[in-house]
GROMACS .gro file of C-alpha atoms in nm:
model
  230
    1UNK     CA    1  14.596   7.688  20.335
    2UNK     CA    2  14.316   7.709  20.592
    3UNK     CA    3  14.332   7.620  20.962
    4UNK     CA    4  14.038   7.470  21.150
    5UNK     CA    5  14.034   7.420  21.527
    6UNK     CA    6  13.761   7.215  21.694
    7UNK     CA    7  13.639   7.246  22.054
    8UNK     CA    8  13.365   7.088  22.260
    9UNK     CA    9  13.093   7.311  22.398
   10UNK     CA   10  13.265   7.309  22.739
   11UNK     CA   11  13.584   7.449  22.584
   12UNK     CA   12  13.795   7.132  22.563
   13UNK     CA   13  14.027   7.138  22.264
   14UNK     CA   14  13.965   6.839  22.035
   15UNK     CA   15  14.181   6.880  21.727
   16UNK     CA   16  14.333   7.107  21.465
   17UNK     CA   17  14.312   7.046  21.094
   18UNK     CA   18  14.466   7.197  20.782
   19UNK     CA   19  14.290   7.222  20.449
   20UNK     CA   20  14.487   7.163  20.132
   21UNK     CA   21  14.674   7.446  19.963
   22UNK     CA   22  14.473   7.600  19.682
   23UNK     CA   23  14.414   7.912  19.477
   24UNK     CA   24  14.181   8.174  19.622
   25UNK     CA   25  13.893   8.084  19.390
   26UNK     CA   26  13.920   7.720  19.503
   27UNK     CA   27  13.904   7.803  19.873
   28UNK     CA   28  13.526   7.749  19.920
   29UNK     CA   29  13.557   7.392  19.792
   30UNK     CA   30  13.866   7.327  20.005
   31UNK     CA   31  13.681   7.463  20.309
   32UNK     CA   32  13.387   7.231  20.244
   33UNK     CA   33  13.616   6.931  20.219
   34UNK     CA   34  13.799   7.022  20.540
   35UNK     CA   35  13.484   7.086  20.746
   36UNK     CA   36  13.317   6.765  20.628
   37UNK     CA   37  13.628   6.561  20.711
   38UNK     CA   38  13.650   6.713  21.060
   39UNK     CA   39  13.280   6.662  21.137
   40UNK     CA   40  13.289   6.304  21.012
   41UNK     CA   41  13.582   6.231  21.246
   42UNK     CA   42  13.412   6.400  21.542
   43UNK     CA   43  13.092   6.202  21.478
   44UNK     CA   44  13.281   5.873  21.490
   45UNK     CA   45  13.496   5.978  21.786
   46UNK     CA   46  13.203   6.092  22.002
   47UNK     CA   47  12.969   5.812  21.900
   48UNK     CA   48  12.674   6.019  21.787
   49UNK     CA   49  12.355   5.814  21.807
   50UNK     CA   50  12.034   5.835  21.602
   51UNK     CA   51  11.808   6.104  21.742
   52UNK     CA   52  12.088   6.302  21.912
   53UNK     CA   53  12.075   6.680  21.882
   54UNK     CA   54  12.407   6.813  21.754
   55UNK     CA   55  12.483   7.184  21.768
   56UNK     CA   56  12.757   7.310  21.536
   57UNK     CA   57  12.882   7.664  21.608
   58UNK     CA   58  13.139   7.808  21.367
   59UNK     CA   59  13.350   8.114  21.449
   60UNK     CA   60  13.534   8.301  21.176
   61UNK     CA   61  13.698   8.641  21.150
   62UNK     CA   62  13.569   8.697  20.797
   63UNK     CA   63  13.208   8.659  20.674
   64UNK     CA   64  13.113   8.394  20.422
   65UNK     CA   65  12.888   8.447  20.125
   66UNK     CA   66  12.528   8.329  20.159
   67UNK     CA   67  12.562   8.082  19.874
   68UNK     CA   68  12.880   7.925  20.014
   69UNK     CA   69  12.736   7.891  20.364
   70UNK     CA   70  12.407   7.747  20.244
   71UNK     CA   71  12.589   7.483  20.044
   72UNK     CA   72  12.820   7.401  20.336
   73UNK     CA   73  12.527   7.356  20.575
   74UNK     CA   74  12.339   7.133  20.332
   75UNK     CA   75  12.644   6.913  20.274
   76UNK     CA   76  12.715   6.883  20.647
   77UNK     CA   77  12.359   6.777  20.726
   78UNK     CA   78  12.352   6.529  20.439
   79UNK     CA   79  12.692   6.379  20.521
   80UNK     CA   80  12.694   6.359  20.901
   81UNK     CA   81  12.349   6.453  21.025
   82UNK     CA   82  12.116   6.214  20.850
   83UNK     CA   83  12.024   6.043  21.177
   84UNK     CA   84  12.081   6.341  21.407
   85UNK     CA   85  11.901   6.669  21.464
   86UNK     CA   86  12.160   6.922  21.351
   87UNK     CA   87  12.153   7.284  21.467
   88UNK     CA   88  12.389   7.523  21.293
   89UNK     CA   89  12.513   7.869  21.395
   90UNK     CA   90  12.766   8.067  21.194
   91UNK     CA   91  12.922   8.360  21.383
   92UNK     CA   92  13.153   8.627  21.245
   93UNK     CA   93  13.371   8.751  21.532
   94UNK     CA   94  13.583   9.061  21.473
   95UNK     CA   95  13.702   9.388  21.621
   96UNK     CA   96  13.677   9.601  21.307
   97UNK     CA   97  13.344   9.779  21.328
   98UNK     CA   98  13.217  10.139  21.336
   99UNK     CA   99  13.076  10.100  21.688
  100UNK     CA  100  13.214  10.176  22.032
  101UNK     CA  101  13.075  10.096  22.375
  102UNK     CA  102  13.124  10.345  22.660
  103UNK     CA  103  13.017  10.334  23.023
  104UNK     CA  104  12.987  10.694  23.138
  105UNK     CA  105  12.936  10.573  23.494
  106UNK     CA  106  13.273  10.397  23.498
  107UNK     CA  107  13.521  10.610  23.694
  108UNK     CA  108  13.812  10.374  23.640
  109UNK     CA  109  14.012  10.142  23.864
  110UNK     CA  110  14.298  10.267  24.080
  111UNK     CA  111  14.627  10.090  24.013
  112UNK     CA  112  14.941  10.215  24.192
  113UNK     CA  113  14.769  10.543  24.261
  114UNK     CA  114  14.657  10.593  23.900
  115UNK     CA  115  14.311  10.561  23.749
  116UNK     CA  116  14.281  10.335  23.447
  117UNK     CA  117  13.990  10.238  23.228
  118UNK     CA  118  13.770  10.545  23.272
  119UNK     CA  119  13.452  10.494  23.062
  120UNK     CA  120  13.558  10.136  22.979
  121UNK     CA  121  13.268   9.888  23.017
  122UNK     CA  122  13.319   9.593  23.249
  123UNK     CA  123  13.429   9.268  23.090
  124UNK     CA  124  13.126   9.068  22.978
  125UNK     CA  125  12.907   9.369  22.899
  126UNK     CA  126  12.691   9.292  22.594
  127UNK     CA  127  12.500   9.547  22.386
  128UNK     CA  128  12.245   9.453  22.121
  129UNK     CA  129  12.287   9.637  21.791
  130UNK     CA  130  12.033   9.440  21.587
  131UNK     CA  131  11.861   9.104  21.651
  132UNK     CA  132  12.160   8.932  21.487
  133UNK     CA  133  12.445   9.158  21.607
  134UNK     CA  134  12.605   9.224  21.945
  135UNK     CA  135  12.897   9.420  22.089
  136UNK     CA  136  13.088   9.226  22.353
  137UNK     CA  137  13.334   9.387  22.596
  138UNK     CA  138  13.636   9.161  22.645
  139UNK     CA  139  13.874   9.392  22.832
  140UNK     CA  140  13.737   9.564  23.141
  141UNK     CA  141  13.901   9.842  23.346
  142UNK     CA  142  14.085   9.597  23.574
  143UNK     CA  143  14.254   9.436  23.270
  144UNK     CA  144  14.399   9.760  23.130
  145UNK     CA  145  14.770   9.749  23.211
  146UNK     CA  146  14.911  10.083  23.096
  147UNK     CA  147  14.819  10.432  23.206
  148UNK     CA  148  14.698  10.635  22.911
  149UNK     CA  149  14.614  10.325  22.706
  150UNK     CA  150  14.329  10.382  22.459
  151UNK     CA  151  13.988  10.243  22.546
  152UNK     CA  152  13.972   9.877  22.445
  153UNK     CA  153  13.768   9.789  22.140
  154UNK     CA  154  13.482   9.548  22.174
  155UNK     CA  155  13.422   9.236  21.969
  156UNK     CA  156  13.154   9.262  21.703
  157UNK     CA  157  12.945   8.944  21.687
  158UNK     CA  158  12.729   8.884  21.383
  159UNK     CA  159  12.507   8.579  21.334
  160UNK     CA  160  12.454   8.470  20.975
  161UNK     CA  161  12.090   8.478  20.864
  162UNK     CA  162  12.105   8.116  20.745
  163UNK     CA  163  12.179   7.986  21.096
  164UNK     CA  164  11.924   7.747  21.243
  165UNK     CA  165  12.035   7.802  21.604
  166UNK     CA  166  11.975   8.167  21.685
  167UNK     CA  167  12.005   8.218  22.062
  168UNK     CA  168  12.230   8.524  22.059
  169UNK     CA  169  12.249   8.543  22.439
  170UNK     CA  170  12.390   8.190  22.455
  171UNK     CA  171  12.624   8.243  22.159
  172UNK     CA  172  12.757   8.574  22.295
  173UNK     CA  173  12.828   8.427  22.637
  174UNK     CA  174  13.000   8.131  22.470
  175UNK     CA  175  13.236   8.369  22.285
  176UNK     CA  176  13.313   8.542  22.616
  177UNK     CA  177  13.394   8.211  22.788
  178UNK     CA  178  13.619   8.106  22.501
  179UNK     CA  179  13.834   8.417  22.555
  180UNK     CA  180  13.918   8.281  22.902
  181UNK     CA  181  14.039   7.940  22.785
  182UNK     CA  182  14.377   8.021  22.632
  183UNK     CA  183  14.663   7.808  22.763
  184UNK     CA  184  14.902   8.080  22.644
  185UNK     CA  185  14.832   8.312  22.936
  186UNK     CA  186  14.647   8.338  23.266
  187UNK     CA  187  14.478   8.653  23.135
  188UNK     CA  188  14.184   8.650  22.894
  189UNK     CA  189  14.273   8.663  22.525
  190UNK     CA  190  14.146   8.944  22.304
  191UNK     CA  191  13.972   8.691  22.080
  192UNK     CA  192  13.807   8.355  22.151
  193UNK     CA  193  14.047   8.061  22.132
  194UNK     CA  194  13.841   7.926  21.842
  195UNK     CA  195  14.000   8.203  21.634
  196UNK     CA  196  14.312   8.282  21.839
  197UNK     CA  197  14.452   7.928  21.821
  198UNK     CA  198  14.404   7.920  21.443
  199UNK     CA  199  14.594   8.248  21.415
  200UNK     CA  200  14.880   8.108  21.624
  201UNK     CA  201  14.896   7.799  21.402
  202UNK     CA  202  14.892   8.006  21.083
  203UNK     CA  203  15.173   8.230  21.210
  204UNK     CA  204  15.395   7.934  21.299
  205UNK     CA  205  15.319   7.758  20.972
  206UNK     CA  206  15.445   8.063  20.783
  207UNK     CA  207  15.777   8.036  20.972
  208UNK     CA  208  15.803   7.659  20.929
  209UNK     CA  209  15.794   7.696  20.551
  210UNK     CA  210  16.160   7.802  20.573
  211UNK     CA  211  16.261   7.476  20.745
  212UNK     CA  212  16.419   7.224  20.503
  213UNK     CA  213  16.204   6.915  20.437
  214UNK     CA  214  15.920   7.048  20.651
  215UNK     CA  215  15.581   6.904  20.559
  216UNK     CA  216  15.249   7.038  20.694
  217UNK     CA  217  15.114   6.682  20.662
  218UNK     CA  218  15.252   6.624  21.013
  219UNK     CA  219  14.981   6.851  21.151
  220UNK     CA  220  14.706   6.626  21.017
  221UNK     CA  221  14.870   6.312  21.159
  222UNK     CA  222  15.098   6.300  21.463
  223UNK     CA  223  15.033   6.657  21.581
  224UNK     CA  224  14.663   6.668  21.504
  225UNK     CA  225  14.547   6.641  21.865
  226UNK     CA  226  14.840   6.829  22.020
  227UNK     CA  227  14.851   7.193  22.128
  228UNK     CA  228  15.192   7.220  21.962
  229UNK     CA  229  15.139   7.586  21.870
  230UNK     CA  230  15.134   7.706  22.233
   0.00000   0.00000   0.00000
């Protein structure tokens, strides 16, 4: 079962949606169905007009195959973008990468007489790896809570080559802003809420399976627009 969360560009949470349960080999088709259903609903809800420019930015923790993404983009444009100018960006956002960002000029921040975050880049520091890849520092020295904590890992942002919107500066800053929008805490999250909220939903769904007569259909009806997972 897949979880999709939808936000406006300004960070407002719109809805959460579950795809149907399926075998692994059927997941691409289930994903297509879920994304098309969500975009169709958003189009009707927001009243998209002919000639509007619509930018669709997808965040995922795992990369998609070129063939799957190309098909998904084509179906989205055909189904919901016939009268609109659709821009599409597909971003893989993860913290598992062979890179590390250090700031040798960072002497740390003093907290209760102790220095923390030596060599840790400030939050919001962005380093270009390739034209389509960036490293983004989410946790700066002032956000490190424990003395002796390891240096925080940065997020690895990778833009899929099939994307039609390719402004990596804009997309990287958007990911950074989305780490500050969690209603779970006053501190920034380690991942953007576009991914973090889906992970929270998936974790709770796994627990709810043990509840007698529980049906995930509730999440696509009465709880669809609620932040029930917080």
